[in-house]
Short mmCIF file of N, CA and C in Angstrom, two decimals:
data_model
loop_
_atom_site.label_atom_id
_atom_site.label_comp_id
_atom_site.label_asym_id
_atom_site.label_seq_id
_atom_site.Cartn_x
_atom_site.Cartn_y
_atom_site.Cartn_z
N MET A 1 -8.75 10.48 -9.58
CA MET A 1 -7.41 10.19 -9.04
C MET A 1 -7.20 9.38 -8.96
N ARG A 2 -6.11 8.78 -9.19
CA ARG A 2 -5.11 7.47 -8.85
C ARG A 2 -4.83 7.57 -7.57
N ILE A 3 -4.41 6.47 -7.01
CA ILE A 3 -3.45 6.41 -5.41
C ILE A 3 -3.01 4.75 -5.38
N LEU A 4 -1.59 4.82 -5.36
CA LEU A 4 -0.98 3.93 -5.23
C LEU A 4 -0.68 3.60 -3.62
N GLY A 5 -1.56 2.73 -2.96
CA GLY A 5 -1.37 2.32 -1.75
C GLY A 5 -0.05 1.01 -1.18
N ILE A 6 0.85 1.75 -0.48
CA ILE A 6 1.66 0.56 -0.25
C ILE A 6 1.68 0.29 1.13
N ASP A 7 2.14 -1.00 1.58
CA ASP A 7 2.13 -1.86 2.42
C ASP A 7 3.70 -2.27 2.61
N PRO A 8 4.31 -1.61 3.13
CA PRO A 8 5.95 -1.75 3.12
C PRO A 8 5.96 -2.92 4.15
N GLY A 9 7.47 -3.67 3.60
CA GLY A 9 7.94 -4.34 3.92
C GLY A 9 9.63 -4.56 3.06
N ILE A 10 10.15 -5.88 3.54
CA ILE A 10 11.44 -6.02 3.35
C ILE A 10 11.25 -7.53 2.44
N ALA A 11 10.79 -8.32 2.83
CA ALA A 11 10.27 -9.76 1.88
C ALA A 11 9.20 -9.70 0.81
N ILE A 12 8.42 -8.56 1.60
CA ILE A 12 7.10 -8.71 0.55
C ILE A 12 6.35 -6.98 0.54
N VAL A 13 6.24 -6.60 0.11
CA VAL A 13 5.48 -5.10 -0.55
C VAL A 13 4.26 -5.36 -0.87
N GLY A 14 3.40 -4.81 -0.07
CA GLY A 14 1.93 -5.00 -0.94
C GLY A 14 1.96 -3.87 -1.50
N PHE A 15 0.95 -3.90 -2.80
CA PHE A 15 0.40 -2.55 -3.28
C PHE A 15 -0.71 -2.49 -3.50
N GLY A 16 -1.71 -1.44 -3.98
CA GLY A 16 -2.70 -1.66 -4.54
C GLY A 16 -3.16 -0.09 -5.05
N VAL A 17 -3.80 -0.38 -6.43
CA VAL A 17 -3.69 0.62 -7.20
C VAL A 17 -4.87 0.93 -7.51
N VAL A 18 -5.51 2.10 -6.92
CA VAL A 18 -6.92 2.29 -7.21
C VAL A 18 -7.72 3.60 -8.03
N ASP A 19 -8.16 3.76 -8.49
CA ASP A 19 -9.00 5.13 -9.56
C ASP A 19 -10.21 5.66 -8.76
N PHE A 20 -10.41 6.93 -8.41
CA PHE A 20 -11.71 7.15 -7.98
C PHE A 20 -12.37 8.06 -8.98
N PHE A 21 -13.23 7.53 -9.76
CA PHE A 21 -14.40 8.31 -10.43
C PHE A 21 -15.89 8.40 -9.98
N ARG A 22 -16.18 9.69 -10.24
CA ARG A 22 -17.56 9.68 -9.86
C ARG A 22 -17.57 8.94 -8.65
N ARG A 23 -17.19 9.77 -7.51
CA ARG A 23 -17.07 9.32 -6.33
C ARG A 23 -17.28 7.37 -6.14
N GLU A 24 -16.76 7.01 -6.52
CA GLU A 24 -16.78 5.74 -6.98
C GLU A 24 -15.31 5.00 -6.61
N PRO A 25 -14.84 4.12 -5.72
CA PRO A 25 -13.30 3.51 -6.24
C PRO A 25 -13.68 2.46 -7.47
N VAL A 26 -12.44 2.76 -8.04
CA VAL A 26 -12.37 1.37 -8.90
C VAL A 26 -11.20 0.87 -8.76
N HIS A 27 -11.10 -0.28 -8.75
CA HIS A 27 -9.62 -1.47 -8.66
C HIS A 27 -9.28 -1.40 -9.65
N ILE A 28 -7.77 -0.86 -9.93
CA ILE A 28 -6.82 -1.25 -11.34
C ILE A 28 -6.03 -2.04 -10.68
N ARG A 29 -5.04 -2.53 -9.94
CA ARG A 29 -4.43 -3.53 -9.66
C ARG A 29 -3.77 -3.91 -8.47
N HIS A 30 -3.61 -4.86 -7.95
CA HIS A 30 -2.94 -5.37 -6.79
C HIS A 30 -1.69 -6.37 -6.98
N GLY A 31 -0.93 -6.36 -6.11
CA GLY A 31 0.16 -7.37 -6.18
C GLY A 31 1.16 -7.21 -5.00
N VAL A 32 2.29 -7.75 -5.41
CA VAL A 32 3.56 -7.64 -4.11
C VAL A 32 4.63 -7.60 -5.12
N ILE A 33 5.39 -6.78 -4.20
CA ILE A 33 7.18 -6.57 -4.50
C ILE A 33 7.70 -7.90 -3.64
N ARG A 34 8.43 -8.90 -4.48
CA ARG A 34 9.07 -9.61 -3.49
C ARG A 34 10.85 -9.65 -3.48
N THR A 35 11.28 -9.83 -2.48
CA THR A 35 12.69 -10.18 -2.57
C THR A 35 12.93 -11.47 -1.62
N PRO A 36 14.12 -11.82 -2.65
CA PRO A 36 14.53 -13.04 -1.98
C PRO A 36 15.28 -13.11 -0.73
N ALA A 37 14.89 -13.94 -0.01
CA ALA A 37 15.46 -14.60 1.22
C ALA A 37 17.11 -14.49 1.09
N ASN A 38 17.45 -14.80 2.08
CA ASN A 38 18.73 -14.90 2.17
C ASN A 38 19.77 -13.91 1.32
N THR A 39 19.25 -12.76 1.05
CA THR A 39 20.24 -12.13 0.21
C THR A 39 20.62 -10.59 0.97
N PRO A 40 21.67 -10.06 0.41
CA PRO A 40 22.15 -9.13 1.51
C PRO A 40 21.08 -7.98 1.27
N LEU A 41 21.23 -7.28 2.54
CA LEU A 41 20.02 -5.91 2.64
C LEU A 41 19.90 -5.40 1.12
N PRO A 42 21.48 -4.68 0.96
CA PRO A 42 21.44 -3.93 -0.42
C PRO A 42 20.73 -4.33 -1.69
N SER A 43 20.89 -5.65 -1.71
CA SER A 43 20.27 -6.16 -3.03
C SER A 43 18.82 -6.20 -2.94
N ARG A 44 18.46 -6.42 -1.85
CA ARG A 44 17.17 -6.58 -1.66
C ARG A 44 16.11 -5.19 -1.75
N LEU A 45 16.84 -4.01 -1.48
CA LEU A 45 16.77 -2.62 -1.51
C LEU A 45 16.61 -1.87 -2.78
N LEU A 46 17.44 -2.55 -3.47
CA LEU A 46 17.85 -2.40 -5.23
C LEU A 46 16.70 -2.94 -5.71
N THR A 47 16.04 -4.50 -5.41
CA THR A 47 15.05 -4.78 -5.80
C THR A 47 13.42 -4.06 -5.43
N VAL A 48 13.23 -3.38 -4.64
CA VAL A 48 12.31 -2.76 -3.96
C VAL A 48 12.35 -1.13 -4.99
N TYR A 49 13.66 -0.84 -5.08
CA TYR A 49 13.74 0.35 -5.77
C TYR A 49 13.19 0.06 -7.42
N GLU A 50 13.90 -0.65 -7.85
CA GLU A 50 13.48 -1.07 -9.33
C GLU A 50 12.01 -1.55 -9.44
N ASP A 51 11.52 -2.34 -8.76
CA ASP A 51 10.03 -2.83 -8.64
C ASP A 51 9.24 -1.22 -8.93
N PHE A 52 9.37 -0.85 -7.68
CA PHE A 52 8.71 0.31 -7.34
C PHE A 52 8.84 1.61 -8.12
N THR A 53 9.65 1.81 -8.49
CA THR A 53 10.13 2.57 -9.88
C THR A 53 9.30 2.02 -11.03
N GLU A 54 9.31 0.93 -11.27
CA GLU A 54 8.27 0.38 -12.45
C GLU A 54 6.75 0.57 -12.24
N LEU A 55 6.49 0.49 -10.72
CA LEU A 55 5.13 0.71 -10.89
C LEU A 55 4.47 2.21 -10.83
N LEU A 56 5.39 2.74 -10.50
CA LEU A 56 5.25 4.75 -10.64
C LEU A 56 5.50 4.64 -11.71
N GLU A 57 6.47 4.14 -13.18
CA GLU A 57 6.09 4.41 -14.27
C GLU A 57 4.81 4.04 -14.82
N THR A 58 4.20 2.70 -14.61
CA THR A 58 3.40 2.35 -15.63
C THR A 58 2.33 2.63 -15.17
N PHE A 59 1.77 2.95 -13.67
CA PHE A 59 0.08 3.44 -13.53
C PHE A 59 0.47 5.01 -13.09
N LYS A 60 1.21 5.58 -13.08
CA LYS A 60 1.74 7.25 -13.05
C LYS A 60 0.70 7.68 -11.96
N PRO A 61 0.68 7.09 -10.82
CA PRO A 61 -0.16 7.36 -9.87
C PRO A 61 -0.29 8.88 -9.44
N ASP A 62 -1.55 9.87 -8.85
CA ASP A 62 -1.43 11.08 -8.41
C ASP A 62 -1.28 11.05 -7.10
N ALA A 63 -0.78 10.35 -6.59
CA ALA A 63 -0.44 10.36 -4.75
C ALA A 63 -0.06 8.88 -4.62
N LEU A 64 0.80 8.76 -3.48
CA LEU A 64 0.96 7.66 -2.87
C LEU A 64 0.42 7.80 -1.26
N ALA A 65 0.06 6.32 -0.87
CA ALA A 65 -0.50 6.28 0.33
C ALA A 65 0.64 5.26 0.98
N ILE A 66 1.15 5.60 1.93
CA ILE A 66 1.96 4.14 2.44
C ILE A 66 1.76 4.18 3.90
N GLU A 67 1.93 3.10 4.59
CA GLU A 67 1.25 2.64 5.92
C GLU A 67 2.57 3.20 6.72
N GLU A 68 2.28 3.72 8.07
CA GLU A 68 3.25 4.23 8.64
C GLU A 68 4.19 2.65 9.63
N LEU A 69 5.24 2.96 9.94
CA LEU A 69 5.94 1.90 10.55
C LEU A 69 5.75 1.42 11.73
N TYR A 70 5.18 0.45 12.20
CA TYR A 70 4.34 -0.34 13.45
C TYR A 70 4.96 -1.47 13.40
N PHE A 71 5.81 -1.79 14.89
CA PHE A 71 6.33 -2.93 15.06
C PHE A 71 5.73 -2.88 16.95
N GLN A 72 5.73 -4.15 16.94
CA GLN A 72 5.52 -4.43 18.42
C GLN A 72 6.56 -5.51 18.85
N LYS A 73 7.06 -6.42 18.68
CA LYS A 73 7.99 -7.50 19.21
C LYS A 73 9.67 -7.42 18.36
N ASN A 74 9.49 -7.13 16.99
CA ASN A 74 10.79 -7.43 16.52
C ASN A 74 11.74 -6.52 16.09
N VAL A 75 12.49 -5.48 17.11
CA VAL A 75 12.99 -4.75 16.04
C VAL A 75 14.37 -5.02 14.93
N ASN A 76 14.53 -6.13 14.93
CA ASN A 76 15.55 -6.77 14.07
C ASN A 76 14.68 -6.53 12.76
N THR A 77 13.40 -6.93 12.39
CA THR A 77 12.49 -6.96 11.32
C THR A 77 11.90 -5.44 10.81
N ALA A 78 11.93 -4.81 12.09
CA ALA A 78 11.65 -3.52 12.06
C ALA A 78 12.60 -2.55 10.74
N LEU A 79 13.77 -2.86 11.22
CA LEU A 79 14.98 -2.07 10.54
C LEU A 79 14.82 -1.98 9.00
N PRO A 80 14.95 -3.28 8.96
CA PRO A 80 14.89 -3.61 7.23
C PRO A 80 13.86 -2.61 6.47
N VAL A 81 12.69 -3.40 7.29
CA VAL A 81 11.51 -2.91 6.81
C VAL A 81 11.53 -1.33 6.69
N ALA A 82 11.82 -0.61 7.45
CA ALA A 82 12.31 1.20 7.66
C ALA A 82 13.25 1.67 6.48
N HIS A 83 13.96 0.48 6.03
CA HIS A 83 15.24 0.92 5.15
C HIS A 83 14.41 0.72 3.81
N SER A 84 13.50 -0.13 3.37
CA SER A 84 12.62 -0.40 2.54
C SER A 84 11.68 0.70 2.13
N ARG A 85 11.24 1.22 3.27
CA ARG A 85 10.32 2.24 3.14
C ARG A 85 10.75 3.79 2.94
N GLY A 86 12.05 3.65 3.39
CA GLY A 86 12.85 4.82 2.73
C GLY A 86 13.23 5.06 1.29
N VAL A 87 13.63 4.08 1.20
CA VAL A 87 13.94 3.88 -0.41
C VAL A 87 12.70 4.20 -1.46
N MET A 88 11.44 3.68 -0.95
CA MET A 88 9.98 4.20 -1.80
C MET A 88 10.01 5.56 -1.51
N LEU A 89 9.61 6.02 0.03
CA LEU A 89 9.69 7.60 0.02
C LEU A 89 10.60 8.59 -0.64
N MET A 90 11.70 8.18 -1.14
CA MET A 90 12.52 8.75 -1.85
C MET A 90 12.48 8.72 -3.32
N THR A 91 12.15 7.53 -3.62
CA THR A 91 11.82 7.41 -5.04
C THR A 91 10.71 8.28 -5.23
N ALA A 92 9.62 8.11 -4.17
CA ALA A 92 8.39 8.94 -5.00
C ALA A 92 8.68 10.38 -4.75
N GLN A 93 9.50 11.11 -3.41
CA GLN A 93 9.78 12.33 -4.12
C GLN A 93 10.43 12.54 -5.28
N ARG A 94 11.64 11.78 -5.67
CA ARG A 94 12.07 11.72 -7.09
C ARG A 94 11.16 12.18 -8.05
N PHE A 95 10.26 11.13 -7.59
CA PHE A 95 9.06 11.37 -9.09
C PHE A 95 8.15 12.89 -8.99
N GLY A 96 7.95 13.55 -7.54
CA GLY A 96 7.45 14.68 -7.63
C GLY A 96 5.97 13.96 -7.01
N LEU A 97 5.71 12.93 -6.39
CA LEU A 97 4.93 12.55 -6.11
C LEU A 97 4.12 12.85 -4.21
N PRO A 98 2.93 13.59 -4.06
CA PRO A 98 2.71 13.75 -2.97
C PRO A 98 2.65 12.25 -2.55
N VAL A 99 2.95 12.46 -0.84
CA VAL A 99 2.91 11.50 -0.07
C VAL A 99 2.01 11.38 1.16
N ALA A 100 1.28 10.36 1.74
CA ALA A 100 0.66 10.52 2.86
C ALA A 100 0.79 9.29 3.55
N GLU A 101 1.03 9.41 4.74
CA GLU A 101 0.96 8.17 5.78
C GLU A 101 -0.37 8.35 6.88
N TYR A 102 -0.06 6.95 6.99
CA TYR A 102 -1.27 6.43 8.01
C TYR A 102 -1.12 5.16 9.00
N SER A 103 -1.37 5.58 9.96
CA SER A 103 -1.24 4.30 10.94
C SER A 103 -2.07 2.87 10.60
N PRO A 104 -2.00 2.04 10.83
CA PRO A 104 -2.50 0.99 10.74
C PRO A 104 -4.34 1.48 11.39
N GLN A 105 -4.34 2.06 12.72
CA GLN A 105 -5.80 2.11 12.98
C GLN A 105 -6.40 3.15 12.27
N GLN A 106 -5.77 4.34 11.84
CA GLN A 106 -6.53 4.90 10.62
C GLN A 106 -6.97 4.37 9.11
N VAL A 107 -6.19 3.61 8.73
CA VAL A 107 -6.57 2.57 7.84
C VAL A 107 -7.71 1.70 8.24
N LYS A 108 -7.88 1.50 9.55
CA LYS A 108 -9.05 0.30 9.96
C LYS A 108 -10.11 1.33 9.90
N LEU A 109 -10.36 2.56 10.38
CA LEU A 109 -10.98 2.98 10.74
C LEU A 109 -11.90 3.92 9.50
N ALA A 110 -10.71 4.22 8.49
CA ALA A 110 -11.12 4.63 7.00
C ALA A 110 -12.34 3.84 6.52
N VAL A 111 -11.85 2.64 6.39
CA VAL A 111 -12.12 1.57 5.66
C VAL A 111 -13.42 0.61 6.16
N THR A 112 -13.56 0.24 7.39
CA THR A 112 -14.47 -0.18 8.43
C THR A 112 -15.36 0.62 9.07
N GLY A 113 -14.90 1.83 9.36
CA GLY A 113 -15.23 2.60 10.75
C GLY A 113 -15.26 2.27 11.83
N TYR A 114 -14.37 1.45 12.01
CA TYR A 114 -14.03 1.06 13.45
C TYR A 114 -12.28 1.11 13.71
N GLY A 115 -11.63 1.51 14.22
CA GLY A 115 -10.27 1.61 14.46
C GLY A 115 -9.18 0.42 14.72
N ALA A 116 -10.23 -0.06 15.56
CA ALA A 116 -9.53 -1.31 16.36
C ALA A 116 -10.18 -2.93 15.59
N ALA A 117 -10.83 -2.49 14.29
CA ALA A 117 -11.16 -3.61 13.41
C ALA A 117 -10.26 -4.69 13.03
N GLU A 118 -10.52 -5.83 13.12
CA GLU A 118 -9.53 -7.16 12.78
C GLU A 118 -9.37 -7.31 11.21
N LYS A 119 -8.15 -7.77 11.05
CA LYS A 119 -7.59 -7.60 9.65
C LYS A 119 -8.96 -8.24 8.95
N LYS A 120 -9.37 -9.69 9.09
CA LYS A 120 -10.59 -9.97 7.95
C LYS A 120 -11.60 -8.91 7.86
N GLN A 121 -12.13 -8.45 8.99
CA GLN A 121 -13.02 -7.36 8.59
C GLN A 121 -12.64 -5.92 7.72
N VAL A 122 -11.33 -5.68 7.56
CA VAL A 122 -10.55 -4.89 6.99
C VAL A 122 -10.78 -5.26 5.37
N MET A 123 -10.23 -6.71 5.44
CA MET A 123 -10.03 -7.32 4.13
C MET A 123 -11.22 -7.31 3.26
N GLU A 124 -12.51 -7.84 3.86
CA GLU A 124 -13.93 -7.79 3.33
C GLU A 124 -14.64 -6.57 3.26
N MET A 125 -14.15 -5.52 3.60
CA MET A 125 -14.86 -4.13 3.61
C MET A 125 -14.04 -3.82 2.07
N THR A 126 -12.64 -3.71 2.04
CA THR A 126 -11.84 -3.59 0.93
C THR A 126 -12.52 -4.27 -0.32
N ARG A 127 -12.84 -5.74 0.01
CA ARG A 127 -13.22 -6.37 -1.15
C ARG A 127 -14.55 -5.63 -1.73
N THR A 128 -15.67 -5.31 -0.61
CA THR A 128 -17.10 -5.01 -1.16
C THR A 128 -16.76 -3.54 -1.62
N LEU A 129 -16.10 -2.80 -1.20
CA LEU A 129 -15.88 -1.30 -1.34
C LEU A 129 -15.38 -1.46 -3.39
N LEU A 130 -14.52 -1.83 -3.50
CA LEU A 130 -13.92 -2.31 -4.60
C LEU A 130 -14.56 -3.25 -5.63
N LYS A 131 -16.12 -3.97 -5.11
CA LYS A 131 -16.66 -4.67 -5.85
C LYS A 131 -15.70 -6.06 -6.28
N LEU A 132 -15.21 -6.49 -5.65
CA LEU A 132 -13.82 -7.74 -6.19
C LEU A 132 -15.06 -8.95 -5.83
N LYS A 133 -15.04 -9.68 -6.92
CA LYS A 133 -15.34 -10.84 -6.53
C LYS A 133 -15.04 -11.89 -5.55
N ALA A 134 -13.67 -11.58 -5.47
CA ALA A 134 -12.77 -12.70 -4.44
C ALA A 134 -12.04 -12.09 -3.63
N MET A 135 -11.45 -12.27 -2.36
CA MET A 135 -10.55 -11.39 -1.88
C MET A 135 -9.45 -11.31 -1.98
N PRO A 136 -8.77 -10.27 -2.03
CA PRO A 136 -7.83 -9.70 -2.88
C PRO A 136 -6.58 -10.65 -2.10
N ARG A 137 -5.73 -10.89 -2.71
CA ARG A 137 -4.62 -11.94 -2.18
C ARG A 137 -3.24 -11.65 -2.78
N PRO A 138 -2.39 -11.80 -2.06
CA PRO A 138 -1.90 -12.02 -0.66
C PRO A 138 -2.63 -11.12 0.38
N ASP A 139 -2.54 -11.14 1.35
CA ASP A 139 -2.74 -9.98 2.38
C ASP A 139 -2.35 -8.85 2.40
N ASP A 140 -1.00 -8.84 1.73
CA ASP A 140 0.18 -7.89 1.73
C ASP A 140 -0.31 -7.12 0.63
N ALA A 141 -0.85 -7.23 -0.44
CA ALA A 141 -1.81 -6.82 -1.46
C ALA A 141 -3.51 -6.25 -1.42
N ALA A 142 -3.76 -6.81 -0.29
CA ALA A 142 -5.01 -6.16 0.31
C ALA A 142 -5.19 -5.32 1.13
N ASP A 143 -3.95 -5.61 2.04
CA ASP A 143 -3.11 -3.96 2.46
C ASP A 143 -3.07 -2.89 2.01
N GLY A 144 -2.69 -2.96 0.83
CA GLY A 144 -2.51 -2.10 -0.18
C GLY A 144 -3.34 -1.66 -0.64
N LEU A 145 -4.53 -2.06 -1.13
CA LEU A 145 -5.74 -1.51 -1.44
C LEU A 145 -6.36 -0.59 -0.70
N ALA A 146 -6.11 -1.16 0.44
CA ALA A 146 -6.87 -0.39 1.94
C ALA A 146 -6.47 0.95 2.23
N ILE A 147 -5.02 0.60 1.91
CA ILE A 147 -4.20 1.85 2.42
C ILE A 147 -4.61 2.98 1.11
N ALA A 148 -4.67 2.86 -0.25
CA ALA A 148 -5.21 3.30 -0.72
C ALA A 148 -6.58 4.20 -0.45
N LEU A 149 -7.33 3.13 -0.26
CA LEU A 149 -9.01 3.50 -0.13
C LEU A 149 -8.95 4.19 1.48
N CYS A 150 -8.20 4.11 2.05
CA CYS A 150 -7.69 5.24 3.49
C CYS A 150 -7.22 6.65 2.75
N HIS A 151 -6.75 6.65 2.03
CA HIS A 151 -6.00 8.04 1.51
C HIS A 151 -7.61 8.87 1.13
N ALA A 152 -8.18 8.26 0.51
CA ALA A 152 -9.16 8.77 -0.20
C ALA A 152 -10.36 9.30 0.32
N TYR A 153 -10.94 8.02 1.19
CA TYR A 153 -11.73 8.68 2.56
C TYR A 153 -11.10 9.68 3.64
N SER A 154 -9.69 9.86 4.12
CA SER A 154 -9.39 10.35 4.96
C SER A 154 -9.08 11.35 4.38
N ALA A 155 -9.09 11.86 3.07
CA ALA A 155 -8.42 13.11 2.41
C ALA A 155 -9.17 13.72 2.10
N GLY A 156 -10.54 13.00 1.96
CA GLY A 156 -12.12 13.65 1.29
C GLY A 156 -11.39 13.98 -0.38
N ARG A 157 -10.82 13.06 -0.88
CA ARG A 157 -10.07 12.78 -2.21
C ARG A 157 -11.13 12.34 -3.38
N ILE A 158 -12.40 11.94 -3.16
CA ILE A 158 -13.17 10.94 -4.02
C ILE A 158 -13.52 12.19 -4.79
N VAL A 159 -13.19 11.95 -6.12
CA VAL A 159 -13.35 13.18 -7.17
C VAL A 159 -14.50 12.45 -8.62
#
């Protein structure tokens, strides 16, 4: 099974592609989609749509795992992220891709065994589980990988 994990954003969307074969996660690719600052929101959303569509066409995932929208302080930041997330959810639907949504606590619990784990702990466990030599960078891409791992472990989908 191939899972595309997404850490939604508007300036930076983190992604991680993970295959599961014989009950072992295999790192395929990680990275980010970037949209230029000081660009109108519709242009940024078009960039997200085009680059996300390219990810789906290139990697042909069996499932999409995406982090639920979570914000503490800035509603002004949350709204554009919600728009970006909506574009990706709509695009996944267009491709007929099953979608699973996870809270940050669910991701932490699935990857580290502790729902209140620190970001560094999640990143280190992601690196360890995927047998990577270095910590995945940038952080948004590492989050995308962790979300893909969360889906496999939470859904019992390791095949």
